[in-house]
mmCIF file of C-alpha atoms in Angstrom:
data_model
loop_
_atom_site.group_PDB
_atom_site.id
_atom_site.type_symbol
_atom_site.label_atom_id
_atom_site.label_comp_id
_atom_site.label_asym_id
_atom_site.label_seq_id
_atom_site.Cartn_x
_atom_site.Cartn_y
_atom_site.Cartn_z
ATOM 1 C CA MET A 1 8.672 26.976 -21.704
ATOM 2 C CA ASN A 2 12.334 27.040 -20.713
ATOM 3 C CA LEU A 3 13.295 26.076 -17.160
ATOM 4 C CA LYS A 4 16.872 25.092 -18.066
ATOM 5 C CA ASN A 5 19.397 25.674 -15.279
ATOM 6 C CA ARG A 6 16.676 26.635 -12.769
ATOM 7 C CA SER A 7 16.796 25.247 -9.239
ATOM 8 C CA PHE A 8 13.660 23.738 -7.691
ATOM 9 C CA LEU A 9 13.724 24.897 -4.064
ATOM 10 C CA THR A 10 10.116 25.948 -3.450
ATOM 11 C CA LEU A 11 7.060 26.386 -5.628
ATOM 12 C CA LEU A 12 7.015 30.030 -4.544
ATOM 13 C CA ASP A 13 9.793 30.541 -7.112
ATOM 14 C CA PHE A 14 7.558 29.384 -9.980
ATOM 15 C CA LYS A 15 4.672 30.889 -11.917
ATOM 16 C CA LYS A 16 1.376 29.111 -12.487
ATOM 17 C CA GLU A 17 2.256 28.378 -16.115
ATOM 18 C CA GLU A 18 5.608 26.890 -15.119
ATOM 19 C CA ILE A 19 4.064 24.500 -12.591
ATOM 20 C CA GLU A 20 1.406 23.518 -15.127
ATOM 21 C CA TYR A 21 4.204 22.815 -17.589
ATOM 22 C CA LEU A 22 5.974 20.536 -15.105
ATOM 23 C CA LEU A 23 2.724 18.631 -14.564
ATOM 24 C CA SER A 24 2.155 18.310 -18.301
ATOM 25 C CA LEU A 25 5.714 17.064 -18.781
ATOM 26 C CA SER A 26 5.164 14.571 -15.939
ATOM 27 C CA PHE A 27 2.193 13.081 -17.764
ATOM 28 C CA ALA A 28 4.189 12.861 -21.009
ATOM 29 C CA LEU A 29 7.136 11.159 -19.313
ATOM 30 C CA LYS A 30 4.830 8.732 -17.499
ATOM 31 C CA ALA A 31 3.181 7.807 -20.794
ATOM 32 C CA LYS A 32 6.629 7.336 -22.320
ATOM 33 C CA LYS A 33 7.774 5.004 -19.543
ATOM 34 C CA LYS A 34 4.616 2.909 -19.731
ATOM 35 C CA GLY A 35 4.528 2.885 -23.528
ATOM 36 C CA LEU A 36 0.932 4.089 -23.510
ATOM 37 C CA THR A 37 1.237 7.187 -25.665
ATOM 38 C CA HIS A 38 3.956 8.285 -28.036
ATOM 39 C CA VAL A 39 5.086 11.862 -27.420
ATOM 40 C CA LYS A 40 7.974 12.427 -29.816
ATOM 41 C CA GLU A 41 9.094 15.556 -27.957
ATOM 42 C CA VAL A 42 10.280 13.406 -25.051
ATOM 43 C CA ASP A 43 11.879 10.615 -27.084
ATOM 44 C CA GLY A 44 15.347 9.338 -26.190
ATOM 45 C CA LYS A 45 17.513 9.526 -23.083
ATOM 46 C CA LEU A 46 16.957 13.128 -22.061
ATOM 47 C CA LEU A 47 19.624 13.182 -19.326
ATOM 48 C CA GLU A 48 22.288 11.167 -21.129
ATOM 49 C CA GLY A 49 25.790 12.214 -20.069
ATOM 50 C CA LYS A 50 24.589 14.024 -16.943
ATOM 51 C CA ASN A 51 25.919 13.282 -13.464
ATOM 52 C CA ILE A 52 23.684 13.816 -10.447
ATOM 53 C CA VAL A 53 24.469 13.693 -6.719
ATOM 54 C CA LEU A 54 21.859 12.961 -4.055
ATOM 55 C CA LEU A 55 22.618 14.451 -0.617
ATOM 56 C CA PHE A 56 20.569 12.919 2.200
ATOM 57 C CA ASP A 57 20.575 14.127 5.801
ATOM 58 C CA LYS A 58 17.176 12.496 6.417
ATOM 59 C CA THR A 59 16.102 8.932 5.754
ATOM 60 C CA SER A 60 14.038 8.208 2.681
ATOM 61 C CA THR A 61 12.279 5.569 0.632
ATOM 62 C CA ARG A 62 10.253 7.308 -2.095
ATOM 63 C CA THR A 63 12.477 10.354 -2.608
ATOM 64 C CA ARG A 64 15.724 8.457 -3.034
ATOM 65 C CA CYS A 65 14.208 5.718 -5.193
ATOM 66 C CA SER A 66 12.309 8.231 -7.322
ATOM 67 C CA PHE A 67 15.402 10.305 -8.065
ATOM 68 C CA GLU A 68 17.530 7.247 -8.815
ATOM 69 C CA VAL A 69 15.014 5.477 -11.075
ATOM 70 C CA ALA A 70 14.108 8.719 -12.854
ATOM 71 C CA ALA A 71 17.764 9.532 -13.487
ATOM 72 C CA HIS A 72 18.604 6.029 -14.729
ATOM 73 C CA ASP A 73 15.518 5.973 -16.987
ATOM 74 C CA GLU A 74 16.795 9.079 -18.757
ATOM 75 C CA GLY A 75 20.446 8.022 -18.945
ATOM 76 C CA ALA A 76 22.012 9.954 -16.055
ATOM 77 C CA SER A 77 24.557 8.618 -13.570
ATOM 78 C CA VAL A 78 23.784 8.960 -9.863
ATOM 79 C CA THR A 79 25.952 9.244 -6.746
ATOM 80 C CA TYR A 80 24.183 8.732 -3.406
ATOM 81 C CA LEU A 81 25.968 10.619 -0.630
ATOM 82 C CA THR A 82 25.175 10.417 3.095
ATOM 83 C CA ASN A 83 28.655 10.767 4.600
ATOM 84 C CA SER A 84 29.969 13.991 3.106
ATOM 85 C CA GLN A 85 32.139 16.465 5.024
ATOM 86 C CA MET A 86 29.527 19.207 4.532
ATOM 87 C CA GLY A 87 29.112 21.241 7.686
ATOM 88 C CA LYS A 88 31.614 19.063 9.591
ATOM 89 C CA LYS A 89 35.163 19.331 8.266
ATOM 90 C CA GLU A 90 34.152 21.463 5.297
ATOM 91 C CA SER A 91 31.809 24.393 5.034
ATOM 92 C CA LEU A 92 28.582 24.123 3.079
ATOM 93 C CA GLU A 93 29.862 26.806 0.702
ATOM 94 C CA ASP A 94 33.078 24.912 -0.079
ATOM 95 C CA THR A 95 31.221 21.609 -0.462
ATOM 96 C CA ALA A 96 28.713 23.192 -2.834
ATOM 97 C CA LYS A 97 31.490 24.648 -4.987
ATOM 98 C CA VAL A 98 33.220 21.269 -5.206
ATOM 99 C CA LEU A 99 30.015 19.402 -6.069
ATOM 100 C CA GLY A 100 29.166 22.028 -8.683
ATOM 101 C CA ARG A 101 32.474 21.271 -10.433
ATOM 102 C CA LEU A 102 31.802 17.513 -10.442
ATOM 103 C CA PHE A 103 28.066 17.210 -10.998
ATOM 104 C CA ASP A 104 25.420 18.666 -13.301
ATOM 105 C CA GLY A 105 22.671 18.653 -10.655
ATOM 106 C CA ILE A 106 22.287 18.276 -6.885
ATOM 107 C CA GLU A 107 19.373 16.925 -4.838
ATOM 108 C CA TYR A 108 19.171 17.676 -1.119
ATOM 109 C CA ARG A 109 16.892 16.131 1.513
ATOM 110 C CA GLY A 110 17.369 17.319 5.067
ATOM 111 C CA TYR A 111 16.449 19.861 7.677
ATOM 112 C CA GLU A 112 16.933 23.602 7.148
ATOM 113 C CA GLN A 113 15.612 25.281 4.005
ATOM 114 C CA LYS A 114 18.688 27.519 4.076
ATOM 115 C CA VAL A 115 20.889 24.492 3.295
ATOM 116 C CA VAL A 116 19.183 23.794 -0.008
ATOM 117 C CA GLU A 117 19.149 27.515 -0.796
ATOM 118 C CA ASP A 118 22.877 27.850 -0.095
ATOM 119 C CA LEU A 119 23.659 24.770 -2.190
ATOM 120 C CA ALA A 120 21.945 26.515 -5.090
ATOM 121 C CA LEU A 121 23.691 29.804 -4.348
ATOM 122 C CA PHE A 122 27.216 28.406 -4.298
ATOM 123 C CA SER A 123 27.191 25.344 -6.574
ATOM 124 C CA GLY A 124 26.340 26.999 -9.884
ATOM 125 C CA VAL A 125 24.188 24.018 -10.970
ATOM 126 C CA PRO A 126 20.475 23.200 -10.569
ATOM 127 C CA VAL A 127 19.574 22.096 -7.040
ATOM 128 C CA TRP A 128 16.361 20.211 -6.235
ATOM 129 C CA ASN A 129 14.622 20.197 -2.861
ATOM 130 C CA GLY A 130 13.849 16.591 -1.872
ATOM 131 C CA LEU A 131 12.395 17.761 1.472
ATOM 132 C CA THR A 132 13.236 20.260 4.184
ATOM 133 C CA ASP A 133 11.607 20.986 7.522
ATOM 134 C CA ILE A 134 9.350 23.622 5.980
ATOM 135 C CA ASP A 135 8.760 22.560 2.362
ATOM 136 C CA HIS A 136 8.325 19.517 0.127
ATOM 137 C CA PRO A 137 7.718 20.817 -3.417
ATOM 138 C CA THR A 138 8.307 17.563 -5.324
ATOM 139 C CA GLN A 139 5.645 15.910 -3.159
ATOM 140 C CA PHE A 140 3.063 18.488 -4.205
ATOM 141 C CA LEU A 141 3.605 17.755 -7.884
ATOM 142 C CA ALA A 142 2.881 14.068 -7.254
ATOM 143 C CA ASP A 143 -0.156 14.929 -5.142
ATOM 144 C CA MET A 144 -1.640 17.158 -7.819
ATOM 145 C CA MET A 145 -0.804 14.783 -10.666
ATOM 146 C CA THR A 146 -2.592 11.957 -8.834
ATOM 147 C CA ALA A 147 -5.635 14.113 -8.136
ATOM 148 C CA MET A 148 -5.824 15.158 -11.794
ATOM 149 C CA GLU A 149 -5.565 11.536 -12.974
ATOM 150 C CA HIS A 150 -8.350 10.282 -10.735
ATOM 151 C CA THR A 151 -10.771 13.209 -10.936
ATOM 152 C CA GLY A 152 -10.248 14.173 -14.576
ATOM 153 C CA LYS A 153 -10.203 17.796 -13.433
ATOM 154 C CA GLY A 154 -7.706 20.592 -13.873
ATOM 155 C CA PRO A 155 -5.987 22.047 -10.798
ATOM 156 C CA ASP A 156 -8.279 25.077 -10.687
ATOM 157 C CA SER A 157 -11.305 22.793 -10.224
ATOM 158 C CA ILE A 158 -9.918 20.568 -7.482
ATOM 159 C CA LYS A 159 -10.568 21.012 -3.763
ATOM 160 C CA PHE A 160 -7.965 19.671 -1.329
ATOM 161 C CA ALA A 161 -8.767 19.279 2.365
ATOM 162 C CA TYR A 162 -5.736 18.770 4.590
ATOM 163 C CA ILE A 163 -6.404 17.282 8.029
ATOM 164 C CA GLY A 164 -3.872 17.304 10.876
ATOM 165 C CA ASP A 165 -0.712 19.349 11.363
ATOM 166 C CA GLY A 166 -1.471 22.356 9.180
ATOM 167 C CA ARG A 167 2.010 23.834 9.227
ATOM 168 C CA ASN A 168 4.312 20.912 8.492
ATOM 169 C CA ASN A 169 6.351 20.694 5.290
ATOM 170 C CA VAL A 170 3.758 18.718 3.295
ATOM 171 C CA ALA A 171 0.897 20.997 4.347
ATOM 172 C CA ASN A 172 3.024 24.032 3.441
ATOM 173 C CA ALA A 173 3.821 22.659 -0.018
ATOM 174 C CA LEU A 174 0.154 21.824 -0.638
ATOM 175 C CA MET A 175 -0.943 25.300 0.382
ATOM 176 C CA ILE A 176 1.703 26.948 -1.790
ATOM 177 C CA GLY A 177 0.955 24.824 -4.848
ATOM 178 C CA CYS A 178 -2.818 25.079 -4.542
ATOM 179 C CA SER A 179 -2.678 28.851 -4.109
ATOM 180 C CA ILE A 180 -0.575 29.336 -7.245
ATOM 181 C CA LEU A 181 -2.618 26.943 -9.405
ATOM 182 C CA GLY A 182 -6.019 28.285 -8.322
ATOM 183 C CA SER A 183 -7.159 25.245 -6.367
ATOM 184 C CA SER A 184 -9.384 25.335 -3.313
ATOM 185 C CA TYR A 185 -7.430 24.435 -0.177
ATOM 186 C CA SER A 186 -8.857 23.956 3.285
ATOM 187 C CA VAL A 187 -6.924 22.909 6.358
ATOM 188 C CA ALA A 188 -8.350 21.561 9.596
ATOM 189 C CA SER A 189 -5.995 21.555 12.550
ATOM 190 C CA PRO A 190 -5.716 22.860 16.090
ATOM 191 C CA GLU A 191 -5.147 26.604 16.060
ATOM 192 C CA SER A 192 -1.649 26.058 17.432
ATOM 193 C CA LEU A 193 -0.840 24.152 14.224
ATOM 194 C CA PHE A 194 -2.355 26.603 11.748
ATOM 195 C CA PRO A 195 0.000 27.649 8.908
ATOM 196 C CA GLU A 196 2.774 30.103 9.766
ATOM 197 C CA PRO A 197 1.301 33.630 9.296
ATOM 198 C CA ALA A 198 3.962 34.981 6.892
ATOM 199 C CA LEU A 199 3.596 31.990 4.565
ATOM 200 C CA LEU A 200 -0.181 32.129 4.810
ATOM 201 C CA GLU A 201 -0.108 35.767 3.740
ATOM 202 C CA LYS A 202 2.030 34.933 0.681
ATOM 203 C CA CYS A 203 -0.271 32.097 -0.284
ATOM 204 C CA ARG A 204 -3.444 34.144 0.144
ATOM 205 C CA SER A 205 -1.915 36.777 -2.120
ATOM 206 C CA ALA A 206 -1.142 34.111 -4.738
ATOM 207 C CA ALA A 207 -4.632 32.618 -4.396
ATOM 208 C CA ALA A 208 -6.202 36.029 -4.970
ATOM 209 C CA GLY A 209 -4.399 36.213 -8.308
ATOM 210 C CA SER A 210 -5.311 32.674 -9.387
ATOM 211 C CA ASN A 211 -8.938 32.566 -8.168
ATOM 212 C CA GLY A 212 -7.956 29.963 -5.605
ATOM 213 C CA SER A 213 -8.976 29.943 -1.957
ATOM 214 C CA ILE A 214 -7.544 29.058 1.441
ATOM 215 C CA THR A 215 -9.744 28.223 4.428
ATOM 216 C CA LEU A 216 -8.631 27.501 7.995
ATOM 217 C CA THR A 217 -10.792 25.728 10.550
ATOM 218 C CA THR A 218 -10.457 23.617 13.679
ATOM 219 C CA ASP A 219 -13.339 21.389 12.491
ATOM 220 C CA PRO A 220 -12.272 18.541 10.153
ATOM 221 C CA PHE A 221 -15.889 17.787 9.217
ATOM 222 C CA GLU A 222 -16.304 21.362 8.035
ATOM 223 C CA ALA A 223 -13.017 21.309 6.089
ATOM 224 C CA VAL A 224 -13.892 18.247 4.004
ATOM 225 C CA LYS A 225 -17.254 19.447 2.696
ATOM 226 C CA GLY A 226 -17.187 19.237 -1.107
ATOM 227 C CA ALA A 227 -13.615 17.957 -1.154
ATOM 228 C CA ASP A 228 -12.167 16.053 -4.088
ATOM 229 C CA VAL A 229 -9.125 15.012 -2.049
ATOM 230 C CA ILE A 230 -8.739 14.474 1.690
ATOM 231 C CA TYR A 231 -5.089 14.529 2.702
ATOM 232 C CA THR A 232 -3.215 13.781 5.898
ATOM 233 C CA ASP A 233 0.321 13.137 7.115
ATOM 234 C CA ILE A 234 1.930 11.513 10.145
ATOM 235 C CA TRP A 235 1.524 13.393 13.400
ATOM 236 C CA CYS A 236 5.238 13.586 14.240
ATOM 237 C CA SER A 237 7.694 14.538 11.525
ATOM 238 C CA MET A 238 11.280 13.309 11.499
ATOM 239 C CA GLY A 239 13.115 14.816 14.446
ATOM 240 C CA GLU A 240 9.930 15.336 16.511
ATOM 241 C CA GLU A 241 9.538 11.824 17.933
ATOM 242 C CA ASP A 242 9.926 13.111 21.493
ATOM 243 C CA LYS A 243 6.645 14.994 21.018
ATOM 244 C CA MET A 244 4.592 11.862 20.300
ATOM 245 C CA GLN A 245 2.369 12.003 23.401
ATOM 246 C CA GLU A 246 1.721 15.713 22.955
ATOM 247 C CA ARG A 247 0.866 15.218 19.277
ATOM 248 C CA ILE A 248 -1.447 12.277 19.922
ATOM 249 C CA GLU A 249 -3.425 14.279 22.480
ATOM 250 C CA LEU A 250 -3.591 17.257 20.120
ATOM 251 C CA LEU A 251 -4.328 15.469 16.845
ATOM 252 C CA LYS A 252 -6.386 12.420 17.781
ATOM 253 C CA PRO A 253 -9.620 14.289 16.886
ATOM 254 C CA TYR A 254 -8.142 14.794 13.397
ATOM 255 C CA GLN A 255 -7.765 11.137 12.464
ATOM 256 C CA VAL A 256 -9.075 10.485 8.948
ATOM 257 C CA THR A 257 -11.866 7.927 9.251
ATOM 258 C CA MET A 258 -14.552 6.645 6.931
ATOM 259 C CA ASP A 259 -17.048 8.931 8.671
ATOM 260 C CA LEU A 260 -14.856 11.888 7.746
ATOM 261 C CA LEU A 261 -14.678 10.757 4.104
ATOM 262 C CA LYS A 262 -18.479 10.457 4.025
ATOM 263 C CA ALA A 263 -18.788 13.992 5.400
ATOM 264 C CA SER A 264 -17.292 15.276 2.142
ATOM 265 C CA GLY A 265 -20.577 14.479 0.385
ATOM 266 C CA ASN A 266 -18.505 13.084 -2.481
ATOM 267 C CA ASP A 267 -18.912 9.341 -3.060
ATOM 268 C CA ASP A 268 -15.673 9.332 -5.050
ATOM 269 C CA VAL A 269 -13.570 11.454 -2.717
ATOM 270 C CA LEU A 270 -9.886 10.515 -2.842
ATOM 271 C CA PHE A 271 -7.603 9.861 0.103
ATOM 272 C CA GLU A 272 -3.971 10.955 -0.251
ATOM 273 C CA HIS A 273 -0.991 10.561 2.059
ATOM 274 C CA CYS A 274 2.681 11.251 1.361
ATOM 275 C CA LEU A 275 3.728 8.067 3.259
ATOM 276 C CA PRO A 276 4.940 6.437 5.414
ATOM 277 C CA SER A 277 1.674 5.966 7.306
ATOM 278 C CA PHE A 278 0.875 4.529 10.726
ATOM 279 C CA HIS A 279 -2.434 2.897 9.852
ATOM 280 C CA ASP A 280 -1.769 -0.496 11.476
ATOM 281 C CA LEU A 281 0.652 -2.304 13.805
ATOM 282 C CA ASN A 282 3.031 -3.549 11.132
ATOM 283 C CA THR A 283 5.821 -1.097 11.981
ATOM 284 C CA THR A 284 8.154 -0.743 14.950
ATOM 285 C CA ILE A 285 6.853 2.750 15.711
ATOM 286 C CA GLY A 286 3.244 1.613 15.332
ATOM 287 C CA LYS A 287 3.806 -1.155 17.878
ATOM 288 C CA GLU A 288 5.554 1.211 20.292
ATOM 289 C CA VAL A 289 2.690 3.696 20.103
ATOM 290 C CA TYR A 290 0.170 0.921 20.726
ATOM 291 C CA GLU A 291 2.108 -0.319 23.770
ATOM 292 C CA LYS A 292 2.450 3.192 25.239
ATOM 293 C CA PHE A 293 -0.832 4.825 24.224
ATOM 294 C CA GLY A 294 -3.186 2.023 23.156
ATOM 295 C CA LEU A 295 -3.641 3.359 19.610
ATOM 296 C CA LYS A 296 -3.787 0.784 16.806
ATOM 297 C CA GLU A 297 -4.086 3.505 14.154
ATOM 298 C CA MET A 298 -2.907 7.075 14.144
ATOM 299 C CA GLU A 299 -3.437 9.721 11.448
ATOM 300 C CA VAL A 300 -5.679 7.489 9.279
ATOM 301 C CA SER A 301 -7.746 4.397 9.937
ATOM 302 C CA ASP A 302 -6.715 1.174 8.282
ATOM 303 C CA GLU A 303 -10.179 1.006 6.740
ATOM 304 C CA VAL A 304 -9.633 4.274 4.883
ATOM 305 C CA PHE A 305 -6.041 3.481 3.956
ATOM 306 C CA ARG A 306 -7.065 0.227 2.263
ATOM 307 C CA SER A 307 -10.337 1.503 0.791
ATOM 308 C CA ARG A 308 -11.207 2.238 -2.827
ATOM 309 C CA HIS A 309 -10.806 5.936 -1.990
ATOM 310 C CA SER A 310 -7.098 5.533 -1.250
ATOM 311 C CA VAL A 311 -4.730 6.475 -4.079
ATOM 312 C CA VAL A 312 -1.593 6.539 -1.943
ATOM 313 C CA PHE A 313 0.366 4.069 -4.060
ATOM 314 C CA ASP A 314 -0.465 5.841 -7.323
ATOM 315 C CA GLU A 315 0.716 8.971 -5.536
ATOM 316 C CA ALA A 316 3.940 7.231 -4.479
ATOM 317 C CA GLU A 317 4.627 6.124 -8.065
ATOM 318 C CA ASN A 318 3.949 9.626 -9.320
ATOM 319 C CA ARG A 319 6.788 10.926 -7.149
ATOM 320 C CA MET A 320 9.099 9.349 -9.714
ATOM 321 C CA HIS A 321 7.345 10.745 -12.791
ATOM 322 C CA THR A 322 7.156 14.277 -11.397
ATOM 323 C CA ILE A 323 10.732 14.249 -10.092
ATOM 324 C CA LYS A 324 11.821 13.070 -13.521
ATOM 325 C CA ALA A 325 10.011 16.037 -15.049
ATOM 326 C CA VAL A 326 11.771 18.465 -12.705
ATOM 327 C CA MET A 327 15.214 17.056 -13.506
ATOM 328 C CA VAL A 328 14.584 16.881 -17.242
ATOM 329 C CA ALA A 329 13.109 20.377 -17.431
ATOM 330 C CA THR A 330 15.972 21.982 -15.511
ATOM 331 C CA LEU A 331 18.888 19.912 -16.804
ATOM 332 C CA SER A 332 18.264 18.357 -20.205
ATOM 333 C CA ASP A 333 20.032 19.573 -23.339
ATOM 334 C CA LYS A 334 17.714 17.466 -25.516
ATOM 335 C CA LEU A 335 14.219 18.354 -24.321
ATOM 336 C CA ASN A 336 11.955 19.844 -26.972
ATOM 337 C CA TYR A 337 8.643 19.837 -25.132
#
């Protein structure tokens, strides 16, 4: 498998075998970091001599830290950039061309998908999507890796049930990835938050070729039946905070509770969340919501979040291992895996 010099903008650009390869490489690199298994094909500093720039228009904890630790682990140098001239005093095209002369790879986390696409178009180096308003492909790799670790199943045997806003960037990435890998994917949300029709059509076409499935319902208890993984995300994405009251009224029936986990019929069902999560009052936003709306918990109950079913911190760690795999696969001159 050769993904050298490829950008990672959306999983729609990748074949089933290529995504499976990235997951396999993630497991090998995780074993290498932890010293659990020796895989000689990934020995050494696989990104030594490479220079990487991280462009952030949105705040971040896991994405920034994952890219930085992954790069340093493999010998790359990292520049973190939040105050560039891009789009202000300098066009995106000109910025991309400059960065492509200075760096071997570019990560972007921000708003419009077109920005990350144009960075790839004009820079001439691999560009990696750290999150946009409509997609979050590195998150999916971590989600699937975590599910595989805890269930012992391959992707084509895993059922994901997504509860909440069915057309946000995380839900989109899950639907795309599951459809390509042959997983079962069900989403429960209000009809107004069902996946965008054009994307749904693409994913259903992919699922038909991989023996996967996509199911939409407004009933969360129906969606979770037989699930291996129950997944949710915050009700208001970055930039949508002014819609909090509207979202609470719309999505309160979709809170992930222990009763919902039990409805899966699977005693070992997993709970996943991309984080951050508003499961208690230990955040500024959580306190504000409680004061305004009387809610102590939002998208998931604290009981579920802290339960044995929750694998959210394994999932958070796996962001780093999977991001490392993406960078190594698309940038390394030394990889022989």
